mmCIF file as gemmi writes it, N, C-alpha and C atoms, coordinates in Angstrom:
data_model
loop_
_atom_site.group_PDB
_atom_site.id
_atom_site.type_symbol
_atom_site.label_atom_id
_atom_site.label_alt_id
_atom_site.label_comp_id
_atom_site.label_asym_id
_atom_site.label_entity_id
_atom_site.label_seq_id
_atom_site.pdbx_PDB_ins_code
_atom_site.Cartn_x
_atom_site.Cartn_y
_atom_site.Cartn_z
_atom_site.occupancy
_atom_site.B_iso_or_equiv
_atom_site.pdbx_formal_charge
_atom_site.auth_seq_id
_atom_site.auth_asym_id
_atom_site.pdbx_PDB_model_num
ATOM 1 N N . MET Axp A 1 ? -20.14 22.464 14.768 1 0 ? 1 A 1
ATOM 2 C CA . MET Axp A 1 ? -20.447 23.822 15.188 1 0 ? 1 A 1
ATOM 3 C C . MET Axp A 1 ? -20.97 23.795 16.626 1 0 ? 1 A 1
ATOM 4 N N . SER Axp A 2 ? -20.442 24.645 17.453 1 0 ? 2 A 1
ATOM 5 C CA . SER Axp A 2 ? -20.888 24.665 18.845 1 0 ? 2 A 1
ATOM 6 C C . SER Axp A 2 ? -22.209 25.425 18.963 1 0 ? 2 A 1
ATOM 7 N N . VAL Axp A 3 ? -22.973 25.04 19.946 1 0 ? 3 A 1
ATOM 8 C CA . VAL Axp A 3 ? -24.26 25.679 20.188 1 0 ? 3 A 1
ATOM 9 C C . VAL Axp A 3 ? -24.028 26.914 21.055 1 0 ? 3 A 1
ATOM 10 N N . THR Axp A 4 ? -24.452 28.059 20.552 1 0 ? 4 A 1
ATOM 11 C CA . THR Axp A 4 ? -24.296 29.32 21.277 1 0 ? 4 A 1
ATOM 12 C C . THR Axp A 4 ? -25.665 29.98 21.429 1 0 ? 4 A 1
ATOM 13 N N . ALA Axp A 5 ? -25.724 31.008 22.246 1 0 ? 5 A 1
ATOM 14 C CA . ALA Axp A 5 ? -26.969 31.763 22.397 1 0 ? 5 A 1
ATOM 15 C C . ALA Axp A 5 ? -27.412 32.306 21.042 1 0 ? 5 A 1
ATOM 16 N N . ASN Axp A 6 ? -26.447 32.815 20.262 1 0 ? 6 A 1
ATOM 17 C CA . ASN Axp A 6 ? -26.771 33.354 18.938 1 0 ? 6 A 1
ATOM 18 C C . ASN Axp A 6 ? -27.33 32.295 18.008 1 0 ? 6 A 1
ATOM 19 N N . SER Axp A 7 ? -26.684 31.133 17.966 1 0 ? 7 A 1
ATOM 20 C CA . SER Axp A 7 ? -27.143 30.1 17.04 1 0 ? 7 A 1
ATOM 21 C C . SER Axp A 7 ? -28.525 29.578 17.433 1 0 ? 7 A 1
ATOM 22 N N . VAL Axp A 8 ? -28.75 29.381 18.724 1 0 ? 8 A 1
ATOM 23 C CA . VAL Axp A 8 ? -30.064 28.917 19.187 1 0 ? 8 A 1
ATOM 24 C C . VAL Axp A 8 ? -31.128 29.96 18.861 1 0 ? 8 A 1
ATOM 25 N N . TRP Axp A 9 ? -30.846 31.219 19.172 1 0 ? 9 A 1
ATOM 26 C CA . TRP Axp A 9 ? -31.834 32.272 18.935 1 0 ? 9 A 1
ATOM 27 C C . TRP Axp A 9 ? -32.098 32.451 17.446 1 0 ? 9 A 1
ATOM 28 N N . ASN Axp A 10 ? -31.068 32.4 16.615 1 0 ? 10 A 1
ATOM 29 C CA . ASN Axp A 10 ? -31.269 32.533 15.167 1 0 ? 10 A 1
ATOM 30 C C . ASN Axp A 10 ? -32.144 31.414 14.619 1 0 ? 10 A 1
ATOM 31 N N . ASN Axp A 11 ? -31.966 30.2 15.122 1 0 ? 11 A 1
ATOM 32 C CA . ASN Axp A 11 ? -32.82 29.089 14.702 1 0 ? 11 A 1
ATOM 33 C C . ASN Axp A 11 ? -34.259 29.298 15.174 1 0 ? 11 A 1
ATOM 34 N N . CYS Axp A 12 ? -34.412 29.812 16.387 1 0 ? 12 A 1
ATOM 35 C CA . CYS Axp A 12 ? -35.753 30.129 16.893 1 0 ? 12 A 1
ATOM 36 C C . CYS Axp A 12 ? -36.405 31.198 16.016 1 0 ? 12 A 1
ATOM 37 N N . LEU Axp A 13 ? -35.629 32.227 15.657 1 0 ? 13 A 1
ATOM 38 C CA . LEU Axp A 13 ? -36.16 33.306 14.823 1 0 ? 13 A 1
ATOM 39 C C . LEU Axp A 13 ? -36.619 32.798 13.465 1 0 ? 13 A 1
ATOM 40 N N . ALA Axp A 14 ? -35.871 31.878 12.88 1 0 ? 14 A 1
ATOM 41 C CA . ALA Axp A 14 ? -36.245 31.319 11.577 1 0 ? 14 A 1
ATOM 42 C C . ALA Axp A 14 ? -37.609 30.631 11.681 1 0 ? 14 A 1
ATOM 43 N N . PHE Axp A 15 ? -37.813 29.88 12.749 1 0 ? 15 A 1
ATOM 44 C CA . PHE Axp A 15 ? -39.092 29.199 12.97 1 0 ? 15 A 1
ATOM 45 C C . PHE Axp A 15 ? -40.211 30.215 13.211 1 0 ? 15 A 1
ATOM 46 N N . ILE Axp A 16 ? -39.95 31.201 14.062 1 0 ? 16 A 1
ATOM 47 C CA . ILE Axp A 16 ? -40.953 32.213 14.402 1 0 ? 16 A 1
ATOM 48 C C . ILE Axp A 16 ? -41.356 33.008 13.165 1 0 ? 16 A 1
ATOM 49 N N . LYS Axp A 17 ? -40.371 33.376 12.357 1 0 ? 17 A 1
ATOM 50 C CA . LYS Axp A 17 ? -40.617 34.184 11.157 1 0 ? 17 A 1
ATOM 51 C C . LYS Axp A 17 ? -41.592 33.491 10.21 1 0 ? 17 A 1
ATOM 52 N N . ASP Axp A 18 ? -41.524 32.167 10.156 1 0 ? 18 A 1
ATOM 53 C CA . ASP Axp A 18 ? -42.422 31.398 9.289 1 0 ? 18 A 1
ATOM 54 C C . ASP Axp A 18 ? -43.835 31.29 9.851 1 0 ? 18 A 1
ATOM 55 N N . ASN Axp A 19 ? -44.038 31.723 11.081 1 0 ? 19 A 1
ATOM 56 C CA . ASN Axp A 19 ? -45.326 31.515 11.739 1 0 ? 19 A 1
ATOM 57 C C . ASN Axp A 19 ? -46.071 32.782 12.144 1 0 ? 19 A 1
ATOM 58 N N . ILE Axp A 20 ? -45.511 33.957 11.827 1 0 ? 20 A 1
ATOM 59 C CA . ILE Axp A 20 ? -46.217 35.205 12.144 1 0 ? 20 A 1
ATOM 60 C C . ILE Axp A 20 ? -46.086 36.183 10.98 1 0 ? 20 A 1
ATOM 61 N N . GLN Axp A 21 ? -46.866 37.246 11.04 1 0 ? 21 A 1
ATOM 62 C CA . GLN Axp A 21 ? -46.831 38.282 10.007 1 0 ? 21 A 1
ATOM 63 C C . GLN Axp A 21 ? -45.478 39.003 10.015 1 0 ? 21 A 1
ATOM 64 N N . PRO Axp A 22 ? -44.997 39.42 8.839 1 0 ? 22 A 1
ATOM 65 C CA . PRO Axp A 22 ? -43.693 40.109 8.768 1 0 ? 22 A 1
ATOM 66 C C . PRO Axp A 22 ? -43.599 41.351 9.656 1 0 ? 22 A 1
ATOM 67 N N . GLN Axp A 23 ? -44.672 42.147 9.73 1 0 ? 23 A 1
ATOM 68 C CA . GLN Axp A 23 ? -44.624 43.362 10.549 1 0 ? 23 A 1
ATOM 69 C C . GLN Axp A 23 ? -44.514 43.019 12.032 1 0 ? 23 A 1
ATOM 70 N N . ALA Axp A 24 ? -45.224 41.983 12.462 1 0 ? 24 A 1
ATOM 71 C CA . ALA Axp A 24 ? -45.149 41.554 13.862 1 0 ? 24 A 1
ATOM 72 C C . ALA Axp A 24 ? -43.744 41.054 14.18 1 0 ? 24 A 1
ATOM 73 N N . PHE Axp A 25 ? -43.153 40.331 13.245 1 0 ? 25 A 1
ATOM 74 C CA . PHE Axp A 25 ? -41.791 39.832 13.45 1 0 ? 25 A 1
ATOM 75 C C . PHE Axp A 25 ? -40.826 40.997 13.607 1 0 ? 25 A 1
ATOM 76 N N . LYS Axp A 26 ? -40.937 41.973 12.709 1 0 ? 26 A 1
ATOM 77 C CA . LYS Axp A 26 ? -40.039 43.137 12.735 1 0 ? 26 A 1
ATOM 78 C C . LYS Axp A 26 ? -40.196 43.92 14.045 1 0 ? 26 A 1
ATOM 79 N N . THR Axp A 27 ? -41.426 44.086 14.487 1 0 ? 27 A 1
ATOM 80 C CA . THR Axp A 27 ? -41.702 44.86 15.698 1 0 ? 27 A 1
ATOM 81 C C . THR Axp A 27 ? -41.277 44.147 16.97 1 0 ? 27 A 1
ATOM 82 N N . TRP Axp A 28 ? -41.621 42.861 17.087 1 0 ? 28 A 1
ATOM 83 C CA . TRP Axp A 28 ? -41.48 42.169 18.366 1 0 ? 28 A 1
ATOM 84 C C . TRP Axp A 28 ? -40.297 41.232 18.479 1 0 ? 28 A 1
ATOM 85 N N . PHE Axp A 29 ? -39.692 40.832 17.364 1 0 ? 29 A 1
ATOM 86 C CA . PHE Axp A 29 ? -38.606 39.863 17.472 1 0 ? 29 A 1
ATOM 87 C C . PHE Axp A 29 ? -37.249 40.387 17.011 1 0 ? 29 A 1
ATOM 88 N N . GLU Axp A 30 ? -37.227 41.297 16.037 1 0 ? 30 A 1
ATOM 89 C CA . GLU Axp A 30 ? -35.934 41.839 15.596 1 0 ? 30 A 1
ATOM 90 C C . GLU Axp A 30 ? -35.184 42.591 16.698 1 0 ? 30 A 1
ATOM 91 N N . PRO Axp A 31 ? -35.871 43.319 17.601 1 0 ? 31 A 1
ATOM 92 C CA . PRO Axp A 31 ? -35.132 44.052 18.645 1 0 ? 31 A 1
ATOM 93 C C . PRO Axp A 31 ? -34.524 43.174 19.745 1 0 ? 31 A 1
ATOM 94 N N . ILE Axp A 32 ? -34.911 41.913 19.802 1 0 ? 32 A 1
ATOM 95 C CA . ILE Axp A 32 ? -34.432 41.032 20.872 1 0 ? 32 A 1
ATOM 96 C C . ILE Axp A 32 ? -32.992 40.605 20.603 1 0 ? 32 A 1
ATOM 97 N N . LYS Axp A 33 ? -32.179 40.615 21.661 1 0 ? 33 A 1
ATOM 98 C CA . LYS Axp A 33 ? -30.779 40.19 21.533 1 0 ? 33 A 1
ATOM 99 C C . LYS Axp A 33 ? -30.545 38.969 22.414 1 0 ? 33 A 1
ATOM 100 N N . PRO Axp A 34 ? -29.943 37.918 21.85 1 0 ? 34 A 1
ATOM 101 C CA . PRO Axp A 34 ? -29.574 36.778 22.687 1 0 ? 34 A 1
ATOM 102 C C . PRO Axp A 34 ? -28.394 37.166 23.568 1 0 ? 34 A 1
ATOM 103 N N . VAL Axp A 35 ? -28.428 36.778 24.839 1 0 ? 35 A 1
ATOM 104 C CA . VAL Axp A 35 ? -27.382 37.173 25.768 1 0 ? 35 A 1
ATOM 105 C C . VAL Axp A 35 ? -26.504 35.997 26.165 1 0 ? 35 A 1
ATOM 106 N N . LYS Axp A 36 ? -27.126 34.927 26.667 1 0 ? 36 A 1
ATOM 107 C CA . LYS Axp A 36 ? -26.311 33.773 27.042 1 0 ? 36 A 1
ATOM 108 C C . LYS Axp A 36 ? -27.134 32.499 27.019 1 0 ? 36 A 1
ATOM 109 N N . LEU Axp A 37 ? -26.421 31.406 26.932 1 0 ? 37 A 1
ATOM 110 C CA . LEU Axp A 37 ? -27.026 30.087 26.941 1 0 ? 37 A 1
ATOM 111 C C . LEU Axp A 37 ? -26.364 29.294 28.044 1 0 ? 37 A 1
ATOM 112 N N . SER Axp A 38 ? -27.171 28.783 28.978 1 0 ? 38 A 1
ATOM 113 C CA . SER Axp A 38 ? -26.617 27.948 30.038 1 0 ? 38 A 1
ATOM 114 C C . SER Axp A 38 ? -27.562 26.783 30.276 1 0 ? 38 A 1
ATOM 115 N N . GLU Axp A 39 ? -27.004 25.58 30.251 1 0 ? 39 A 1
ATOM 116 C CA . GLU Axp A 39 ? -27.817 24.365 30.378 1 0 ? 39 A 1
ATOM 117 C C . GLU Axp A 39 ? -28.925 24.418 29.336 1 0 ? 39 A 1
ATOM 118 N N . LYS Axp A 40 ? -30.16 24.445 29.791 1 0 ? 40 A 1
ATOM 119 C CA . LYS Axp A 40 ? -31.306 24.485 28.872 1 0 ? 40 A 1
ATOM 120 C C . LYS Axp A 40 ? -32.019 25.831 28.933 1 0 ? 40 A 1
ATOM 121 N N . ALA Axp A 41 ? -31.312 26.877 29.363 1 0 ? 41 A 1
ATOM 122 C CA . ALA Axp A 41 ? -31.926 28.2 29.485 1 0 ? 41 A 1
ATOM 123 C C . ALA Axp A 41 ? -31.259 29.193 28.537 1 0 ? 41 A 1
ATOM 124 N N . LEU Axp A 42 ? -32.082 29.84 27.725 1 0 ? 42 A 1
ATOM 125 C CA . LEU Axp A 42 ? -31.602 30.894 26.843 1 0 ? 42 A 1
ATOM 126 C C . LEU Axp A 42 ? -32.028 32.228 27.44 1 0 ? 42 A 1
ATOM 127 N N . SER Axp A 43 ? -31.064 33.115 27.657 1 0 ? 43 A 1
ATOM 128 C CA . SER Axp A 43 ? -31.357 34.461 28.154 1 0 ? 43 A 1
ATOM 129 C C . SER Axp A 43 ? -31.397 35.417 26.973 1 0 ? 43 A 1
ATOM 130 N N . ILE Axp A 44 ? -32.482 36.188 26.902 1 0 ? 44 A 1
ATOM 131 C CA . ILE Axp A 44 ? -32.614 37.18 25.838 1 0 ? 44 A 1
ATOM 132 C C . ILE Axp A 44 ? -32.846 38.553 26.456 1 0 ? 44 A 1
ATOM 133 N N . GLN Axp A 45 ? -32.37 39.569 25.76 1 0 ? 45 A 1
ATOM 134 C CA . GLN Axp A 45 ? -32.513 40.952 26.227 1 0 ? 45 A 1
ATOM 135 C C . GLN Axp A 45 ? -33.641 41.623 25.461 1 0 ? 45 A 1
ATOM 136 N N . VAL Axp A 46 ? -34.58 42.203 26.204 1 0 ? 46 A 1
ATOM 137 C CA . VAL Axp A 46 ? -35.685 42.94 25.6 1 0 ? 46 A 1
ATOM 138 C C . VAL Axp A 46 ? -35.613 44.398 26.055 1 0 ? 46 A 1
ATOM 139 N N . PRO Axp A 47 ? -36.151 45.318 25.24 1 0 ? 47 A 1
ATOM 140 C CA . PRO Axp A 47 ? -35.951 46.742 25.531 1 0 ? 47 A 1
ATOM 141 C C . PRO Axp A 47 ? -36.807 47.35 26.639 1 0 ? 47 A 1
ATOM 142 N N . SER Axp A 48 ? -37.844 46.653 27.115 1 0 ? 48 A 1
ATOM 143 C CA . SER Axp A 48 ? -38.674 47.241 28.175 1 0 ? 48 A 1
ATOM 144 C C . SER Axp A 48 ? -39.536 46.179 28.842 1 0 ? 48 A 1
ATOM 145 N N . LYS Axp A 49 ? -40.09 46.556 29.987 1 0 ? 49 A 1
ATOM 146 C CA . LYS Axp A 49 ? -41.008 45.66 30.698 1 0 ? 49 A 1
ATOM 147 C C . LYS Axp A 49 ? -42.265 45.437 29.865 1 0 ? 49 A 1
ATOM 148 N N . PHE Axp A 50 ? -42.755 46.487 29.208 1 0 ? 50 A 1
ATOM 149 C CA . PHE Axp A 50 ? -43.923 46.361 28.336 1 0 ? 50 A 1
ATOM 150 C C . PHE Axp A 50 ? -43.651 45.342 27.231 1 0 ? 50 A 1
ATOM 151 N N . PHE Axp A 51 ? -42.482 45.421 26.643 1 0 ? 51 A 1
ATOM 152 C CA . PHE Axp A 51 ? -42.078 44.513 25.565 1 0 ? 51 A 1
ATOM 153 C C . PHE Axp A 51 ? -42.136 43.069 26.061 1 0 ? 51 A 1
ATOM 154 N N . TYR Axp A 52 ? -41.555 42.835 27.234 1 0 ? 52 A 1
ATOM 155 C CA . TYR Axp A 52 ? -41.572 41.506 27.853 1 0 ? 52 A 1
ATOM 156 C C . TYR Axp A 52 ? -43.004 41.034 28.082 1 0 ? 52 A 1
ATOM 157 N N . GLU Axp A 53 ? -43.852 41.912 28.64 1 0 ? 53 A 1
ATOM 158 C CA . GLU Axp A 53 ? -45.236 41.545 28.93 1 0 ? 53 A 1
ATOM 159 C C . GLU Axp A 53 ? -46.009 41.23 27.653 1 0 ? 53 A 1
ATOM 160 N N . TRP Axp A 54 ? -45.757 41.991 26.596 1 0 ? 54 A 1
ATOM 161 C CA . TRP Axp A 54 ? -46.43 41.76 25.315 1 0 ? 54 A 1
ATOM 162 C C . TRP Axp A 54 ? -46.03 40.39 24.75 1 0 ? 54 A 1
ATOM 163 N N . LEU Axp A 55 ? -44.75 40.087 24.787 1 0 ? 55 A 1
ATOM 164 C CA . LEU Axp A 55 ? -44.286 38.778 24.308 1 0 ? 55 A 1
ATOM 165 C C . LEU Axp A 55 ? -44.942 37.651 25.092 1 0 ? 55 A 1
ATOM 166 N N . GLU Axp A 56 ? -44.981 37.792 26.407 1 0 ? 56 A 1
ATOM 167 C CA . GLU Axp A 56 ? -45.568 36.755 27.259 1 0 ? 56 A 1
ATOM 168 C C . GLU Axp A 56 ? -47.068 36.593 27 1 0 ? 56 A 1
ATOM 169 N N . GLU Axp A 57 ? -47.732 37.7 26.712 1 0 ? 57 A 1
ATOM 170 C CA . GLU Axp A 57 ? -49.177 37.638 26.494 1 0 ? 57 A 1
ATOM 171 C C . GLU Axp A 57 ? -49.542 37.12 25.105 1 0 ? 57 A 1
ATOM 172 N N . HIS Axp A 58 ? -48.772 37.51 24.091 1 0 ? 58 A 1
ATOM 173 C CA . HIS Axp A 58 ? -49.155 37.204 22.719 1 0 ? 58 A 1
ATOM 174 C C . HIS Axp A 58 ? -48.341 36.106 22.04 1 0 ? 58 A 1
ATOM 175 N N . TYR Axp A 59 ? -47.121 35.882 22.48 1 0 ? 59 A 1
ATOM 176 C CA . TYR Axp A 59 ? -46.252 34.964 21.746 1 0 ? 59 A 1
ATOM 177 C C . TYR Axp A 59 ? -45.621 33.873 22.6 1 0 ? 59 A 1
ATOM 178 N N . VAL Axp A 60 ? -46.098 33.687 23.819 1 0 ? 60 A 1
ATOM 179 C CA . VAL Axp A 60 ? -45.448 32.723 24.709 1 0 ? 60 A 1
ATOM 180 C C . VAL Axp A 60 ? -45.486 31.3 24.138 1 0 ? 60 A 1
ATOM 181 N N . LYS Axp A 61 ? -46.595 30.909 23.527 1 0 ? 61 A 1
ATOM 182 C CA . LYS Axp A 61 ? -46.69 29.548 22.973 1 0 ? 61 A 1
ATOM 183 C C . LYS Axp A 61 ? -45.724 29.362 21.811 1 0 ? 61 A 1
ATOM 184 N N . LEU Axp A 62 ? -45.66 30.35 20.939 1 0 ? 62 A 1
ATOM 185 C CA . LEU Axp A 62 ? -44.75 30.283 19.798 1 0 ? 62 A 1
ATOM 186 C C . LEU Axp A 62 ? -43.293 30.242 20.264 1 0 ? 62 A 1
ATOM 187 N N . LEU Axp A 63 ? -42.961 31.059 21.245 1 0 ? 63 A 1
ATOM 188 C CA . LEU Axp A 63 ? -41.606 31.055 21.806 1 0 ? 63 A 1
ATOM 189 C C . LEU Axp A 63 ? -41.275 29.703 22.428 1 0 ? 63 A 1
ATOM 190 N N . LYS Axp A 64 ? -42.223 29.133 23.139 1 0 ? 64 A 1
ATOM 191 C CA . LYS Axp A 64 ? -42.009 27.835 23.795 1 0 ? 64 A 1
ATOM 192 C C . LYS Axp A 64 ? -41.761 26.738 22.757 1 0 ? 64 A 1
ATOM 193 N N . VAL Axp A 65 ? -42.568 26.716 21.701 1 0 ? 65 A 1
ATOM 194 C CA . VAL Axp A 65 ? -42.395 25.709 20.647 1 0 ? 65 A 1
ATOM 195 C C . VAL Axp A 65 ? -41.029 25.868 19.985 1 0 ? 65 A 1
ATOM 196 N N . ALA Axp A 66 ? -40.67 27.105 19.638 1 0 ? 66 A 1
ATOM 197 C CA . ALA Axp A 66 ? -39.386 27.355 18.977 1 0 ? 66 A 1
ATOM 198 C C . ALA Axp A 66 ? -38.221 26.932 19.863 1 0 ? 66 A 1
ATOM 199 N N . LEU Axp A 67 ? -38.281 27.278 21.13 1 0 ? 67 A 1
ATOM 200 C CA . LEU Axp A 67 ? -37.188 26.958 22.051 1 0 ? 67 A 1
ATOM 201 C C . LEU Axp A 67 ? -37.112 25.46 22.335 1 0 ? 67 A 1
ATOM 202 N N . THR Axp A 68 ? -38.256 24.822 22.446 1 0 ? 68 A 1
ATOM 203 C CA . THR Axp A 68 ? -38.284 23.375 22.678 1 0 ? 68 A 1
ATOM 204 C C . THR Axp A 68 ? -37.674 22.63 21.495 1 0 ? 68 A 1
ATOM 205 N N . LYS Axp A 69 ? -37.936 23.117 20.28 1 0 ? 69 A 1
ATOM 206 C CA . LYS Axp A 69 ? -37.33 22.505 19.087 1 0 ? 69 A 1
ATOM 207 C C . LYS Axp A 69 ? -35.804 22.57 19.155 1 0 ? 69 A 1
ATOM 208 N N . GLU Axp A 70 ? -35.288 23.639 19.715 1 0 ? 70 A 1
ATOM 209 C CA . GLU Axp A 70 ? -33.837 23.842 19.772 1 0 ? 70 A 1
ATOM 210 C C . GLU Axp A 70 ? -33.172 23.178 20.974 1 0 ? 70 A 1
ATOM 211 N N . LEU Axp A 71 ? -33.802 23.261 22.141 1 0 ? 71 A 1
ATOM 212 C CA . LEU Axp A 71 ? -33.143 22.833 23.379 1 0 ? 71 A 1
ATOM 213 C C . LEU Axp A 71 ? -33.81 21.654 24.083 1 0 ? 71 A 1
ATOM 214 N N . GLY Axp A 72 ? -34.952 21.206 23.577 1 0 ? 72 A 1
ATOM 215 C CA . GLY Axp A 72 ? -35.623 20.075 24.206 1 0 ? 72 A 1
ATOM 216 C C . GLY Axp A 72 ? -36.692 20.505 25.195 1 0 ? 72 A 1
ATOM 217 N N . GLU Axp A 73 ? -37.351 19.507 25.78 1 0 ? 73 A 1
ATOM 218 C CA . GLU Axp A 73 ? -38.498 19.738 26.666 1 0 ? 73 A 1
ATOM 219 C C . GLU Axp A 73 ? -38.183 20.577 27.901 1 0 ? 73 A 1
ATOM 220 N N . GLN Axp A 74 ? -36.966 20.532 28.375 1 0 ? 74 A 1
ATOM 221 C CA . GLN Axp A 74 ? -36.604 21.267 29.596 1 0 ? 74 A 1
ATOM 222 C C . GLN Axp A 74 ? -36.225 22.727 29.323 1 0 ? 74 A 1
ATOM 223 N N . ALA Axp A 75 ? -36.376 23.16 28.087 1 0 ? 75 A 1
ATOM 224 C CA . ALA Axp A 75 ? -35.952 24.508 27.688 1 0 ? 75 A 1
ATOM 225 C C . ALA Axp A 75 ? -36.654 25.597 28.497 1 0 ? 75 A 1
ATOM 226 N N . LYS Axp A 76 ? -35.881 26.63 28.831 1 0 ? 76 A 1
ATOM 227 C CA . LYS Axp A 76 ? -36.418 27.794 29.547 1 0 ? 76 A 1
ATOM 228 C C . LYS Axp A 76 ? -35.941 29.054 28.846 1 0 ? 76 A 1
ATOM 229 N N . LEU Axp A 77 ? -36.788 30.07 28.896 1 0 ? 77 A 1
ATOM 230 C CA . LEU Axp A 77 ? -36.441 31.366 28.34 1 0 ? 77 A 1
ATOM 231 C C . LEU Axp A 77 ? -36.351 32.353 29.494 1 0 ? 77 A 1
ATOM 232 N N . VAL Axp A 78 ? -35.231 33.061 29.572 1 0 ? 78 A 1
ATOM 233 C CA . VAL Axp A 78 ? -35.015 34.047 30.632 1 0 ? 78 A 1
ATOM 234 C C . VAL Axp A 78 ? -34.966 35.421 29.979 1 0 ? 78 A 1
ATOM 235 N N . TYR Axp A 79 ? -35.784 36.331 30.487 1 0 ? 79 A 1
ATOM 236 C CA . TYR Axp A 79 ? -35.815 37.691 29.95 1 0 ? 79 A 1
ATOM 237 C C . TYR Axp A 79 ? -34.905 38.597 30.768 1 0 ? 79 A 1
ATOM 238 N N . ILE Axp A 80 ? -34.161 39.426 30.066 1 0 ? 80 A 1
ATOM 239 C CA . ILE Axp A 80 ? -33.37 40.479 30.698 1 0 ? 80 A 1
ATOM 240 C C . ILE Axp A 80 ? -33.903 41.791 30.124 1 0 ? 80 A 1
ATOM 241 N N . ILE Axp A 81 ? -34.434 42.625 30.995 1 0 ? 81 A 1
ATOM 242 C CA . ILE Axp A 81 ? -35.006 43.889 30.533 1 0 ? 81 A 1
ATOM 243 C C . ILE Axp A 81 ? -33.938 44.965 30.619 1 0 ? 81 A 1
ATOM 244 N N . LYS Axp A 82 ? -33.593 45.514 29.465 1 0 ? 82 A 1
ATOM 245 C CA . LYS Axp A 82 ? -32.57 46.563 29.431 1 0 ? 82 A 1
ATOM 246 C C . LYS Axp A 82 ? -33.126 47.766 28.696 1 0 ? 82 A 1
ATOM 247 N N . MET Axp A 83 ? -33.481 48.766 29.464 1 0 ? 83 A 1
ATOM 248 C CA . MET Axp A 83 ? -34.006 49.978 28.861 1 0 ? 83 A 1
ATOM 249 C C . MET Axp A 83 ? -32.847 50.862 28.44 1 0 ? 83 A 1
ATOM 250 N N . GLU Axp A 84 ? -33.009 51.477 27.29 1 0 ? 84 A 1
ATOM 251 C CA . GLU Axp A 84 ? -31.988 52.399 26.809 1 0 ? 84 A 1
ATOM 252 C C . GLU Axp A 84 ? -32.007 53.658 27.664 1 0 ? 84 A 1
ATOM 253 N N . ASN Axp A 85 ? -30.834 54.152 28.005 1 0 ? 85 A 1
ATOM 254 C CA . ASN Axp A 85 ? -30.744 55.378 28.791 1 0 ? 85 A 1
ATOM 255 C C . ASN Axp A 85 ? -30.772 56.573 27.852 1 0 ? 85 A 1
ATOM 256 N N . THR Axp A 86 ? -31.93 57.206 27.767 1 0 ? 86 A 1
ATOM 257 C CA . THR Axp A 86 ? -32.055 58.373 26.894 1 0 ? 86 A 1
ATOM 258 C C . THR Axp A 86 ? -32.013 59.668 27.695 1 0 ? 86 A 1
ATOM 259 N N . TYR Axp A 87 ? -31.886 59.55 29.005 1 0 ? 87 A 1
ATOM 260 C CA . TYR Axp A 87 ? -31.887 60.746 29.842 1 0 ? 87 A 1
ATOM 261 C C . TYR Axp A 87 ? -30.606 61.552 29.723 1 0 ? 87 A 1
ATOM 262 N N . GLY Axp A 88 ? -29.53 60.933 29.276 1 0 ? 88 A 1
ATOM 263 C CA . GLY Axp A 88 ? -28.263 61.625 29.158 1 0 ? 88 A 1
ATOM 264 C C . GLY Axp A 88 ? -28.14 62.434 27.876 1 0 ? 88 A 1
ATOM 265 N N . ASN Axp A 89 ? -29.186 62.444 27.088 1 0 ? 89 A 1
ATOM 266 C CA . ASN Axp A 89 ? -29.172 63.149 25.818 1 0 ? 89 A 1
ATOM 267 C C . ASN Axp A 89 ? -29.012 64.653 26.048 1 0 ? 89 A 1
ATOM 268 N N . LYS Axp A 90 ? -28.044 65.239 25.38 1 0 ? 90 A 1
ATOM 269 C CA . LYS Axp A 90 ? -27.763 66.662 25.576 1 0 ? 90 A 1
ATOM 270 C C . LYS Axp A 90 ? -28.651 67.562 24.71 1 0 ? 90 A 1
ATOM 271 N N . GLU Axp A 91 ? -29.245 67.003 23.682 1 0 ? 91 A 1
ATOM 272 C CA . GLU Axp A 91 ? -30.085 67.807 22.796 1 0 ? 91 A 1
ATOM 273 C C . GLU Axp A 91 ? -31.401 68.156 23.493 1 0 ? 91 A 1
ATOM 274 N N . PRO Axp A 92 ? -31.903 69.37 23.292 1 0 ? 92 A 1
ATOM 275 C CA . PRO Axp A 92 ? -33.191 69.72 23.886 1 0 ? 92 A 1
ATOM 276 C C . PRO Axp A 92 ? -34.313 68.909 23.247 1 0 ? 92 A 1
ATOM 277 N N . PHE Axp A 93 ? -35.309 68.568 24.039 1 0 ? 93 A 1
ATOM 278 C CA . PHE Axp A 93 ? -36.423 67.774 23.553 1 0 ? 93 A 1
ATOM 279 C C . PHE Axp A 93 ? -37.34 68.615 22.662 1 0 ? 93 A 1
ATOM 280 N N . THR Axp A 94 ? -37.522 69.882 23.033 1 0 ? 94 A 1
ATOM 281 C CA . THR Axp A 94 ? -38.362 70.771 22.229 1 0 ? 94 A 1
ATOM 282 C C . THR Axp A 94 ? -37.539 71.974 21.799 1 0 ? 94 A 1
ATOM 283 N N . GLU Axp A 95 ? -37.943 72.56 20.696 1 0 ? 95 A 1
ATOM 284 C CA . GLU Axp A 95 ? -37.253 73.76 20.233 1 0 ? 95 A 1
ATOM 285 C C . GLU Axp A 95 ? -37.867 74.976 20.908 1 0 ? 95 A 1
ATOM 286 N N . ARG Axp A 96 ? -37.03 75.99 21.111 1 0 ? 96 A 1
ATOM 287 C CA . ARG Axp A 96 ? -37.533 77.213 21.745 1 0 ? 96 A 1
ATOM 288 C C . ARG Axp A 96 ? -37.637 78.319 20.741 1 0 ? 96 A 1
């Protein structure tokens, strides 16, 4: 089986899931999407800058351990912040 961004991230998620509360996992790890794997760097997509900052502040050690298990000591995690474009929504925000 070839190593892909998906396979690496899924293995990381399995490790992370065993080490944090289920609600924290659902909130902070389920929304993350693996984007690409190059050399020893895994790129993941997060929904906002706040999301990225929260992960770095609260889960950086856990992420590092999980990624090192998968890719070795030189492993790097690259964040891609992709905010959903909700401004194009045609529905009114409030009812009149």
